[in-house]
Every structure is written in C-alpha cells, then in structure tokens.
C-alpha cells in the first residue's frame, strides 16, 4: 500500500505565519514537531477520538490535548454543563459552590488528599508544592529523578546527569545556579542512588518528587518495590514524598497511581484531566501540611483565576463520567489491544521494540529494552521513530511527536479505531 501524500497546505500557511508571531510558531515547545522534523499540523476542531486539521484531514488522536481528553474530545455532557455555567459568568474571583464540589470529588478519589488547593496549570501546582515541601520541613533541598517533568519552574529544570546522581546544573539559560543547586537528581528506579543522597544530606532534603509512572521520558513503569522503597526512605529521614500525578491522576485509575499501587504519598499534584480541557491544576495532601497554605497558614500562594467556575464545571463533569462503573476496565482493554498490537507488528516486521500500557496510558520505544529510566530511553532509535511518526501522520494517526512522550487513549476510542491504527502501523513498519 502506498500512502497518499497528505494535503497540508493550509496548515503550512498558518504555521509559517505563526513563526513570525510567536517563538517557534507555538505556545508550548513540543507542539512544533522539532524532535520528529517536518511541520506540525494546525487543528481546526476536535470531537471524540478524532481531530480535524485546517485542511479537513481527520486523525485518530492519541495525544488527547496531552491528557485532559480522557472522555473523548468535546464530550457532549461536558459541553452542555459548560454552556450552562457560561451563562452565569466566566470568573468570579470569589468563593463559589462549584469549588466545594470538585474539592470533595478530588478528596474522595485520591487517597493522599485530605485538603486541596486549585491552581491553573500543572506547572503552578508543582511550583506551589515545592514551596510547601520546603515550608513544612524547613529544608531547602529537593530530590527529583532524571527524565521526570514537573513543569517549567526553575528548580525543576535540571539536566539529567548520567550515571551517578549529581548536584543540579540549570537545564535552561535564565535559571540561576543558586536555585538549582538545591535540586538533587537520581536515575529513575534507582533506590540505591536515593539512599546515597539521603546518607549524604540526612537533614537537608525536604522531599522527593516524582512521576509515579513516568510519561515524560516515554512510558516507564516503576520497578516493583521502587515506590514502596521511596515511601520508606522518606519516612526514615523525615522528608516528604510527593507524587506528581498531573498526568497519571484519574488516568491510571480514578485515584491515580497511588490507588492503583497502594502507596500513599504525603502530597500530590494534579492537572490535565481534573480541568476537563480547561486550565486547572491542583495540589493537596495531608491536612496538617496543607494547613500551612495561606490564608490558613503562612505559606503564600494565590491565583486570580484559580477555582474559576468554568474550569470547575468541566472538571466536575469529567470526573462524573469517569467514576461510572467499568470505565477503567474499558480503557485498559482498548489500550492493551493497541500496545500489544504495536509490539507484535514491530516483531513481525523485524524491528526491535519494547513498551506497554496501563489503563489509558501507553508507550513504545524502538529499542530491545528494557527501558527503566531516561538513559535507557535515550538509547532508542530516534531517527526511526521520526520516520514512523511521519508515516503514521500521513495515514491519519496522530501520535505524540516525540519518542519521549507517553500516548493516551480515551473512552471515545473504539475497537475499530485501534484496528485502523494497527493496520496503519503494519503498513508503516513494513517499509521503515
Ligand atoms: C504536564 C505535566 C506537568 C505540567 O503541567 P502544565 O499544565 O503543562 O503546566 C507537570 N507534571 C507532569 C507529570 C506533567 O505531565
């Protein structure tokens, strides 16, 4: 089968104009397709499992606006709730009952959360939580893992040092060394490295923050015992354990990875799904820690648009849809069909590949594997992934434009969508 070249002339015209207006033509870097080459497509509209570009090409979408669209894009019930809320206004800057509703839902769902604060993005949630970690423990050092993303706050932009854990050097110009020198890094899944850092700085580490399942260096699962080990070490040293569940919250299970694996952190960050496609983030956890946050306590953090009625409404409706019986079994089943199908096809067409899925999250790498951390992920065939990505795009399959991103499914994806995706993958992999 020969792929018909996609007509993307409108996309090209709009993106070319955008490059003169906004840095790199985008408002968030990965959208620019830099790591796979070629031009990004410009979206016109989305619905269910599909996105349409400005040239009217349809794609089966496995990015789902980077996570929020777990009920499918532009879900009718979410839209209906939103249009009702819209008639009452877009922002209050004052308490509103909807905040209580979503707060109760989050507290009921997420094991570690007894109190919650809503913000406007995952970045803001992580920025706030690191301040809280430090305020509560009166310690300055943070420990993060190579390849884990916690938004673009200065203290998290630390280059992954290879091999041994190292003191952080800034990953981006503009980030002062005086900020990142407090950020320690260790390889993911390496408990020994974590123990060594705690032994070196026994009274200085405020806490450990991690993606309890990694999605930001590809899809990487924690080794058995890794999360439990972190729980033990942090307790031993009086440090906090923070799960950044901005991506995994309400995706891996209704209560996130902490519910799925039964490990309860002290604090949790959320985002993406809890906004149902509108800008929301949240952080929450143990009541005695959360009561440090202003105005209950002295740790300052605020937001003009935080808890706004539209975002709360989209979040509430999305969680209502997710807590219906069978949701996560369904998501797990179709996602497994996709991930195992991809690996089988890679094997049959002679490509080394590894990967997997859990609930509504999946990933695969062009390497024999296993991939247990960022260094392993970097060892895969990026050039092959670029050609695969372009081939899939030309066949109407929209995958994350980077080998270092997990994929997402939604309740709107059907068996037929998965089968069409696998047929496209067979076609592309046969000629890679
Ligand atoms: C997306 C993401 C963030 C940042 O959230 P934004 O809403 O993009 O600021 C933080 N942590 C993790 C794990 C994420 O996946």
CSV table of C-alpha atoms and ligand atoms in Angstrom, one decimal:
chain,number,residue,atom,x,y,z
A,1,UNK,CA,0.0,0.0,0.0
A,2,UNK,CA,1.3,3.4,-0.9
A,3,UNK,CA,0.4,6.3,1.4
A,4,UNK,CA,-1.3,9.2,-0.4
A,5,UNK,CA,0.6,12.3,0.5
A,6,UNK,CA,-1.4,14.4,2.9
A,7,UNK,CA,-2.5,17.8,1.7
A,8,UNK,CA,-1.5,20.1,4.5
A,9,UNK,CA,-1.2,23.4,2.6
A,10,UNK,CA,-3.5,25.4,4.9
A,11,UNK,CA,-1.6,24.0,7.9
A,12,UNK,CA,1.7,25.1,6.3
A,13,UNK,CA,0.5,28.6,5.6
A,14,UNK,CA,-0.8,29.1,9.1
A,15,UNK,CA,2.2,27.7,10.8
A,16,UNK,CA,4.6,29.7,8.6
A,17,UNK,CA,2.7,32.9,9.6
A,18,UNK,CA,2.7,31.8,13.3
A,19,UNK,CA,6.5,31.5,13.3
A,20,UNK,CA,6.7,35.3,12.8
A,21,UNK,CA,4.2,35.9,15.6
A,22,UNK,CA,5.2,33.6,18.4
A,23,UNK,CA,8.5,32.0,19.3
A,24,UNK,CA,8.8,28.9,17.1
A,25,UNK,CA,5.2,29.4,16.0
A,26,UNK,CA,3.8,27.8,19.1
A,27,UNK,CA,2.8,28.5,22.7
A,28,UNK,CA,4.3,25.2,24.0
A,29,UNK,CA,7.5,23.8,22.5
A,30,UNK,CA,6.7,20.1,21.8
A,31,UNK,CA,3.8,21.1,19.5
A,32,UNK,CA,6.3,22.4,17.0
A,33,UNK,CA,7.4,18.8,16.0
A,34,UNK,CA,11.0,19.7,16.3
A,35,UNK,CA,12.1,16.3,17.5
A,36,UNK,CA,10.5,14.4,14.6
A,37,UNK,CA,11.1,17.0,11.9
A,38,UNK,CA,8.5,18.3,9.4
A,39,UNK,CA,5.8,20.8,10.0
A,40,UNK,CA,3.1,20.4,12.6
A,41,UNK,CA,-0.5,20.3,11.5
A,42,UNK,CA,-2.8,23.0,12.6
A,43,UNK,CA,-6.1,21.9,14.2
A,44,UNK,CA,-9.5,23.2,13.3
A,45,UNK,CA,-11.7,21.1,15.6
A,46,UNK,CA,-11.9,18.0,17.7
A,47,UNK,CA,-14.6,15.5,18.6
A,48,UNK,CA,-14.5,12.1,20.4
A,49,UNK,CA,-11.3,10.3,19.4
A,50,UNK,CA,-10.7,12.5,16.4
A,51,UNK,CA,-9.1,15.7,15.4
A,52,UNK,CA,-9.5,17.6,12.1
A,53,UNK,CA,-6.9,19.9,10.7
A,54,UNK,CA,-7.5,23.1,8.8
A,55,UNK,CA,-7.2,21.1,5.5
A,56,UNK,CA,-10.0,18.9,6.7
A,57,UNK,CA,-7.9,15.8,7.2
A,58,UNK,CA,-9.1,13.6,10.0
A,59,UNK,CA,-6.8,11.9,12.5
A,60,UNK,CA,-7.3,9.3,15.2
A,61,UNK,CA,-5.8,11.3,18.1
A,62,UNK,CA,-3.6,9.6,20.8
A,63,UNK,CA,-2.5,12.8,22.4
A,64,UNK,CA,-5.9,14.0,23.6
A,65,UNK,CA,-4.7,17.5,24.2
A,66,UNK,CA,-1.8,15.9,26.3
A,67,UNK,CA,-4.1,14.1,28.6
A,68,UNK,CA,-7.3,16.0,29.5
A,69,UNK,CA,-9.5,14.5,26.8
A,70,UNK,CA,-9.9,11.1,28.6
A,71,UNK,CA,-13.7,11.1,28.0
A,72,UNK,CA,-13.1,12.0,24.3
A,73,UNK,CA,-12.8,15.5,22.9
A,74,UNK,CA,-15.7,17.9,23.2
A,75,UNK,CA,-17.8,15.4,25.1
A,76,UNK,CA,-21.4,16.4,24.8
A,77,UNK,CA,-22.2,16.2,28.5
A,78,UNK,CA,-19.1,18.4,29.4
A,79,UNK,CA,-20.1,20.9,26.7
A,80,UNK,CA,-23.6,21.1,28.0
A,81,UNK,CA,-22.5,21.6,31.6
A,82,UNK,CA,-20.1,24.3,30.4
A,83,UNK,CA,-22.7,26.2,28.4
A,84,UNK,CA,-25.0,26.3,31.4
A,85,UNK,CA,-22.1,27.5,33.6
A,86,UNK,CA,-21.1,30.1,31.0
A,87,UNK,CA,-24.5,31.9,31.3
A,88,UNK,CA,-23.6,32.7,34.9
A,89,UNK,CA,-20.2,34.3,34.0
A,90,UNK,CA,-16.7,33.2,33.3
A,91,UNK,CA,-14.8,34.2,36.5
A,92,UNK,CA,-15.8,35.3,40.0
A,93,UNK,CA,-12.6,35.9,41.9
A,94,UNK,CA,-14.8,35.0,45.0
A,95,UNK,CA,-15.8,31.7,46.6
A,96,UNK,CA,-18.2,29.6,44.6
A,97,UNK,CA,-20.0,26.3,45.4
A,98,UNK,CA,-18.5,24.5,42.5
A,99,UNK,CA,-15.1,24.6,44.1
A,100,UNK,CA,-16.5,22.6,47.0
A,101,UNK,CA,-18.0,20.1,44.7
A,102,UNK,CA,-14.7,19.4,42.8
A,103,UNK,CA,-12.7,19.6,46.0
A,104,UNK,CA,-14.9,16.9,47.6
A,105,UNK,CA,-14.6,14.7,44.5
A,106,UNK,CA,-10.8,15.0,44.5
A,107,UNK,CA,-10.6,14.3,48.2
A,108,UNK,CA,-12.8,11.3,47.9
A,109,UNK,CA,-10.9,10.0,44.9
A,110,UNK,CA,-7.2,10.4,45.8
A,111,UNK,CA,-6.0,8.5,48.9
A,112,UNK,CA,-3.4,11.0,50.0
A,113,UNK,CA,-5.5,14.1,49.6
A,114,UNK,CA,-7.4,15.4,52.7
A,115,UNK,CA,-7.3,19.1,51.6
A,116,UNK,CA,-6.7,20.6,48.2
A,117,UNK,CA,-5.9,23.9,46.6
A,118,UNK,CA,-6.8,24.6,42.9
A,119,UNK,CA,-4.5,26.5,40.6
A,120,UNK,CA,-4.4,27.0,36.8
A,121,UNK,CA,-1.8,24.5,35.5
A,122,UNK,CA,0.3,21.6,36.4
A,123,UNK,CA,3.4,23.8,36.4
A,124,UNK,CA,1.7,26.1,39.0
A,125,UNK,CA,0.7,23.0,41.1
A,126,UNK,CA,4.3,21.8,41.1
A,127,UNK,CA,5.8,25.2,41.9
A,128,UNK,CA,3.4,25.6,44.8
A,129,UNK,CA,4.0,22.1,46.1
A,130,UNK,CA,7.8,22.5,46.2
A,131,UNK,CA,7.4,25.7,48.3
A,132,UNK,CA,5.1,23.8,50.6
A,133,UNK,CA,7.6,20.9,50.9
A,134,UNK,CA,10.2,23.4,52.0
A,135,UNK,CA,7.9,25.4,54.2
A,136,UNK,CA,6.7,22.3,56.1
A,137,UNK,CA,10.1,20.6,56.6
A,138,UNK,CA,12.2,23.9,56.9
A,139,UNK,CA,14.7,22.2,54.5
A,140,UNK,CA,15.8,23.5,51.1
A,141,UNK,CA,16.9,20.5,49.0
A,142,UNK,CA,14.6,18.7,46.7
A,143,UNK,CA,15.2,15.3,45.1
A,144,UNK,CA,13.9,14.6,41.6
A,145,UNK,CA,14.5,12.0,39.0
A,146,UNK,CA,16.2,12.3,35.6
A,147,UNK,CA,13.7,12.5,32.9
A,148,UNK,CA,10.7,13.3,35.1
A,149,UNK,CA,8.9,16.6,34.2
A,150,UNK,CA,7.3,18.8,36.9
A,151,UNK,CA,6.5,21.8,34.8
A,152,UNK,CA,8.9,24.6,33.9
A,153,UNK,CA,9.6,26.0,37.4
A,154,UNK,CA,13.3,27.0,37.8
A,155,UNK,CA,14.0,24.4,40.5
A,156,UNK,CA,12.8,21.5,38.3
A,157,UNK,CA,14.8,22.5,35.2
A,158,UNK,CA,17.8,20.4,36.0
A,159,UNK,CA,19.7,18.5,33.5
A,160,UNK,CA,19.8,14.7,34.0
A,161,UNK,CA,23.3,13.8,35.0
A,162,UNK,CA,24.2,10.4,33.7
A,163,UNK,CA,25.3,7.5,35.9
A,164,UNK,CA,25.8,8.9,39.4
A,165,UNK,CA,23.4,11.3,40.9
A,166,UNK,CA,24.8,14.8,40.7
A,167,UNK,CA,24.2,18.3,42.0
A,168,UNK,CA,21.9,20.1,39.7
A,169,UNK,CA,23.1,22.4,36.9
A,170,UNK,CA,20.5,24.5,35.2
A,171,UNK,CA,18.9,23.0,32.1
A,172,UNK,CA,17.9,26.3,30.5
A,173,UNK,CA,19.6,29.7,30.3
A,174,UNK,CA,17.9,32.1,32.7
A,175,UNK,CA,17.7,29.6,35.6
A,176,UNK,CA,20.1,30.7,38.3
A,177,UNK,CA,22.5,28.1,39.6
A,178,UNK,CA,21.7,29.4,43.1
A,179,UNK,CA,18.2,27.9,42.6
A,180,UNK,CA,19.0,24.5,41.0
A,181,UNK,CA,22.0,23.8,43.4
A,182,UNK,CA,19.3,22.8,45.8
A,183,UNK,CA,17.9,20.2,43.4
A,184,UNK,CA,19.4,16.7,43.6
A,185,UNK,CA,18.8,14.2,40.9
A,186,UNK,CA,18.9,10.4,40.7
A,187,UNK,CA,18.1,7.9,37.9
A,188,UNK,CA,14.5,6.7,38.0
A,189,UNK,CA,14.1,3.2,39.5
A,190,UNK,CA,17.4,3.6,41.4
A,191,UNK,CA,16.8,3.2,45.1
A,192,UNK,CA,20.5,2.9,45.9
A,193,UNK,CA,21.1,6.4,44.4
A,194,UNK,CA,18.3,7.8,46.5
A,195,UNK,CA,19.7,6.2,49.7
A,196,UNK,CA,23.2,7.5,48.9
A,197,UNK,CA,21.8,11.1,48.6
A,198,UNK,CA,19.9,10.8,51.8
A,199,UNK,CA,23.0,9.5,53.5
A,200,UNK,CA,25.0,12.5,52.2
A,201,UNK,CA,22.3,15.1,53.2
A,202,UNK,CA,20.4,13.5,56.0
A,203,UNK,CA,18.8,16.6,57.4
A,204,UNK,CA,18.6,18.8,54.3
A,205,UNK,CA,16.2,17.1,51.9
A,206,UNK,CA,12.7,18.5,52.1
A,207,UNK,CA,11.3,15.7,50.0
A,208,UNK,CA,11.3,13.5,46.9
A,209,UNK,CA,9.0,14.4,43.9
A,210,UNK,CA,8.4,12.0,41.1
A,211,UNK,CA,6.1,10.8,38.4
A,212,UNK,CA,4.9,7.6,40.0
A,213,UNK,CA,4.6,6.2,36.4
A,214,UNK,CA,6.7,8.2,34.0
A,215,UNK,CA,5.1,9.7,31.0
A,216,UNK,CA,7.6,12.5,30.2
A,217,UNK,CA,10.5,10.3,29.0
A,218,UNK,CA,8.2,7.9,27.3
A,219,UNK,CA,6.1,5.4,29.2
A,220,UNK,CA,8.2,3.9,32.1
A,221,UNK,CA,6.8,1.9,34.9
A,222,UNK,CA,8.3,1.9,38.4
A,223,UNK,CA,10.0,-1.4,39.3
A,224,UNK,CA,8.2,-3.5,41.9
A,225,UNK,CA,9.3,-2.0,45.3
A,226,UNK,CA,10.5,1.3,43.9
A,227,UNK,CA,7.6,3.4,45.2
A,228,UNK,CA,7.4,1.5,48.5
A,229,UNK,CA,11.2,2.0,48.9
A,230,UNK,CA,10.8,5.7,48.4
A,231,UNK,CA,8.0,5.8,50.9
A,232,UNK,CA,10.2,4.1,53.5
A,233,UNK,CA,13.3,6.2,52.9
A,234,UNK,CA,11.4,9.5,53.1
A,235,UNK,CA,9.8,8.5,56.3
A,236,UNK,CA,13.1,7.4,57.8
A,237,UNK,CA,14.6,10.8,57.1
A,238,UNK,CA,11.6,13.0,57.9
A,239,UNK,CA,11.3,14.1,54.3
A,240,UNK,CA,8.0,14.3,52.3
A,241,UNK,CA,7.1,12.1,49.4
A,242,UNK,CA,5.3,13.8,46.6
A,243,UNK,CA,3.6,12.1,43.6
A,244,UNK,CA,3.3,14.3,40.6
A,245,UNK,CA,0.1,12.9,39.2
A,246,UNK,CA,-0.6,15.7,36.8
A,247,UNK,CA,-0.6,13.1,34.0
A,248,UNK,CA,-1.5,9.9,35.8
A,249,UNK,CA,-4.2,11.2,38.2
A,250,UNK,CA,-7.6,9.9,37.0
A,251,UNK,CA,-5.9,8.2,34.1
A,252,UNK,CA,-4.2,5.2,35.6
A,253,UNK,CA,-7.1,4.7,38.0
A,254,UNK,CA,-9.7,7.1,39.4
A,255,UNK,CA,-7.5,7.6,42.4
A,256,UNK,CA,-4.3,7.7,40.4
A,257,UNK,CA,-1.2,5.6,40.7
A,258,UNK,CA,-1.3,5.8,44.5
A,259,UNK,CA,-4.7,4.0,44.4
A,260,UNK,CA,-3.5,1.5,41.8
A,261,UNK,CA,-0.3,0.5,43.6
A,262,UNK,CA,-1.4,1.2,47.1
A,263,UNK,CA,1.4,3.6,48.1
A,264,UNK,CA,0.3,6.8,49.7
A,265,UNK,CA,2.5,9.9,49.4
A,266,UNK,CA,2.3,13.0,51.6
A,267,UNK,CA,1.3,15.4,48.9
A,268,UNK,CA,0.1,15.0,45.3
A,269,UNK,CA,-0.1,17.4,42.3
A,270,UNK,CA,-2.9,17.1,39.8
A,271,UNK,CA,-3.8,18.8,36.5
A,272,UNK,CA,-4.8,17.9,33.0
A,273,UNK,CA,-7.9,15.6,33.5
A,274,UNK,CA,-9.2,17.5,36.5
A,275,UNK,CA,-9.8,20.5,34.3
A,276,UNK,CA,-11.7,18.5,31.6
A,277,UNK,CA,-9.9,20.6,28.9
A,278,UNK,CA,-9.9,23.9,30.7
A,279,UNK,CA,-6.8,25.2,32.6
A,280,UNK,CA,-6.7,23.6,36.0
A,281,UNK,CA,-4.0,22.3,38.3
A,282,UNK,CA,-4.2,21.3,42.0
A,283,UNK,CA,-2.1,20.2,44.9
A,284,UNK,CA,-3.2,18.5,48.0
A,285,UNK,CA,-2.4,16.1,50.7
A,286,UNK,CA,-2.2,15.6,54.4
A,287,UNK,CA,-4.3,18.2,56.3
A,288,UNK,CA,-1.5,19.2,58.7
A,289,UNK,CA,0.7,20.0,55.7
A,290,UNK,CA,-2.0,21.8,53.7
A,291,UNK,CA,-2.9,24.0,56.6
A,292,UNK,CA,0.4,25.7,56.1
A,293,UNK,CA,-1.0,27.3,52.9
A,294,UNK,CA,-2.3,30.9,53.1
A,295,UNK,CA,-4.6,32.1,54.4
A,296,UNK,CA,-4.9,29.1,56.8
A,297,UNK,CA,-1.1,29.3,57.3
A,298,UNK,CA,2.0,31.3,56.4
A,299,UNK,CA,3.0,29.8,53.0
A,300,UNK,CA,1.9,32.2,50.4
A,301,UNK,CA,0.3,31.1,47.1
A,302,UNK,CA,-2.6,32.8,45.2
A,303,UNK,CA,-4.3,33.0,41.8
A,304,UNK,CA,-6.7,35.5,40.2
A,305,UNK,CA,-8.4,32.8,38.1
A,306,UNK,CA,-8.0,29.8,40.4
A,307,UNK,CA,-11.1,27.8,41.0
A,308,UNK,CA,-13.0,29.7,38.3
A,309,UNK,CA,-16.5,28.3,37.6
A,310,UNK,CA,-15.9,27.1,34.0
A,311,UNK,CA,-12.8,25.1,34.9
A,312,UNK,CA,-14.5,23.7,38.0
A,313,UNK,CA,-17.6,22.7,35.9
A,314,UNK,CA,-15.6,20.9,33.2
A,315,UNK,CA,-13.6,19.1,35.9
A,316,UNK,CA,-16.7,18.0,37.8
A,317,UNK,CA,-18.5,16.7,34.7
A,318,UNK,CA,-15.3,14.9,33.6
A,319,UNK,CA,-14.9,13.1,36.9
A,320,UNK,CA,-18.6,12.2,37.0
A,321,UNK,CA,-18.2,10.5,33.6
A,322,UNK,CA,-15.0,8.7,34.8
A,323,UNK,CA,-16.5,7.3,38.0
A,324,UNK,CA,-19.1,5.3,36.2
A,325,UNK,CA,-18.6,1.6,36.5
A,326,UNK,CA,-16.4,-0.2,34.1
A,327,UNK,CA,-14.6,3.0,32.9
A,328,UNK,CA,-11.0,1.9,33.7
A,329,UNK,CA,-11.5,-1.7,32.6
A,330,UNK,CA,-12.6,-0.4,29.2
A,331,UNK,CA,-9.7,2.0,29.0
A,332,UNK,CA,-7.3,-0.8,30.0
A,333,UNK,CA,-8.7,-3.2,27.5
A,334,UNK,CA,-8.5,-1.0,24.4
A,335,UNK,CA,-5.1,0.4,25.3
A,336,UNK,CA,-3.7,-3.0,25.8
A,337,UNK,CA,-5.1,-4.0,22.4
A,338,UNK,CA,-3.2,-1.1,20.9
A,339,UNK,CA,0.1,-1.6,22.8
A,340,UNK,CA,0.4,-5.3,22.4
A,341,UNK,CA,-0.7,-5.0,18.7
A,342,UNK,CA,2.1,-2.5,18.1
A,343,UNK,CA,4.7,-4.7,19.7
A,344,UNK,CA,3.6,-7.7,17.7
A,345,UNK,CA,3.7,-5.8,14.5
A,346,UNK,CA,7.2,-4.5,15.3
A,347,UNK,CA,8.3,-8.1,15.9
A,348,UNK,CA,6.7,-9.4,12.7
A,349,UNK,CA,8.3,-6.6,10.6
A,350,UNK,CA,11.7,-7.0,12.1
A,351,UNK,CA,12.1,-4.0,14.4
A,352,UNK,CA,13.4,-4.1,17.9
A,353,UNK,CA,10.8,-2.6,20.2
A,354,UNK,CA,9.6,-2.6,23.8
A,355,UNK,CA,6.8,-0.9,25.6
A,356,UNK,CA,3.5,-1.5,27.2
A,357,UNK,CA,0.4,0.1,28.7
A,358,UNK,CA,-1.6,0.5,31.9
A,359,UNK,CA,-5.1,1.8,31.9
A,360,UNK,CA,-5.3,4.7,29.5
A,361,UNK,CA,-1.6,5.3,29.0
A,362,UNK,CA,0.8,3.5,26.7
A,363,UNK,CA,4.2,3.8,25.1
A,364,UNK,CA,6.7,2.0,23.0
A,365,UNK,CA,10.3,2.5,22.2
A,366,UNK,CA,12.4,1.5,19.1
A,367,UNK,CA,14.9,-0.5,21.2
A,368,UNK,CA,15.1,-4.1,22.5
A,369,UNK,CA,14.8,-2.6,26.1
A,370,UNK,CA,14.0,-2.9,28.8
A,371,UNK,CA,13.6,0.9,29.4
A,372,UNK,CA,13.8,1.6,33.1
A,373,UNK,CA,15.0,5.1,33.1
A,374,UNK,CA,15.8,8.2,31.0
A,375,UNK,CA,19.2,6.9,29.9
A,376,UNK,CA,17.6,3.7,28.6
A,377,UNK,CA,15.0,5.8,26.8
A,378,UNK,CA,17.7,7.9,25.1
A,379,UNK,CA,19.3,4.8,23.7
A,380,UNK,CA,16.4,4.1,21.4
A,381,UNK,CA,16.4,4.7,17.6
A,382,UNK,CA,15.1,8.3,17.4
A,383,UNK,CA,15.6,8.6,13.7
A,384,UNK,CA,13.4,5.5,13.1
A,385,UNK,CA,10.8,6.9,15.4
A,386,UNK,CA,10.7,10.1,13.4
A,387,UNK,CA,10.1,8.2,10.2
A,388,UNK,CA,7.4,6.1,11.9
A,389,UNK,CA,5.7,9.2,13.3
A,390,UNK,CA,5.6,10.9,9.9
A,391,UNK,CA,4.3,7.7,8.2
A,392,UNK,CA,1.5,7.4,10.8
A,393,UNK,CA,0.6,11.0,10.5
A,394,UNK,CA,0.3,10.6,6.7
A,395,UNK,CA,-2.1,7.7,7.4
A,396,UNK,CA,-4.3,9.8,9.7
A,397,UNK,CA,-2.9,8.7,13.1
A,398,UNK,CA,-1.8,11.5,15.4
A,399,UNK,CA,0.8,10.3,17.9
A,400,UNK,CA,2.9,12.4,20.2
A,401,UNK,CA,5.7,13.9,18.1
A,402,UNK,CA,8.5,12.6,20.4
A,403,UNK,CA,9.8,9.2,21.5
A,404,UNK,CA,9.9,10.7,25.0
A,405,UNK,CA,6.1,11.1,25.4
A,406,UNK,CA,3.5,8.6,26.5
A,407,UNK,CA,0.4,8.1,24.4
A,408,UNK,CA,-3.1,8.4,25.7
A,409,UNK,CA,-6.4,6.7,24.8
A,410,UNK,CA,-9.9,7.8,25.7
A,411,UNK,CA,-13.4,6.4,26.3
A,412,UNK,CA,-14.2,7.6,22.8
A,413,UNK,CA,-11.7,5.3,21.1
A,414,UNK,CA,-13.3,2.2,19.6
A,415,UNK,CA,-12.0,-1.2,18.7
A,416,UNK,CA,-12.3,-0.1,15.0
A,417,UNK,CA,-10.1,2.9,15.7
A,418,UNK,CA,-7.5,0.7,17.3
A,419,UNK,CA,-7.6,-1.8,14.4
A,420,UNK,CA,-7.3,1.1,11.9
A,421,UNK,CA,-4.3,2.3,13.9
A,422,UNK,CA,-2.7,-1.1,13.9
A,423,UNK,CA,-3.3,-1.5,10.2
A,424,UNK,CA,-1.5,1.8,9.6
A,425,UNK,CA,1.4,0.7,11.9
A,426,UNK,CA,1.8,-2.5,9.9
A,427,UNK,CA,1.9,-0.5,6.7
A,428,UNK,CA,4.5,2.0,8.0
A,429,UNK,CA,6.7,-0.6,9.8
A,430,UNK,CA,6.9,-2.8,6.8
A,431,UNK,CA,8.7,0.0,4.9
A,432,UNK,CA,10.7,1.7,7.7
B,1,LIG,C1,2.0,18.2,32.0
B,1,LIG,C2,2.8,17.9,33.3
B,1,LIG,C3,3.1,19.0,34.1
B,1,LIG,C4,2.9,20.4,33.8
B,1,LIG,O1,1.6,20.7,33.6
B,1,LIG,P1,1.2,22.0,32.7
B,1,LIG,O2,-0.3,22.1,32.9
B,1,LIG,O3,1.6,21.7,31.3
B,1,LIG,O4,1.9,23.2,33.3
B,1,LIG,C5,3.7,18.6,35.3
B,1,LIG,N1,4.0,17.4,35.7
B,1,LIG,C6,3.6,16.3,34.9
B,1,LIG,C7,3.9,14.9,35.3
B,1,LIG,C8,3.0,16.6,33.6
B,1,LIG,O5,2.8,15.5,32.8
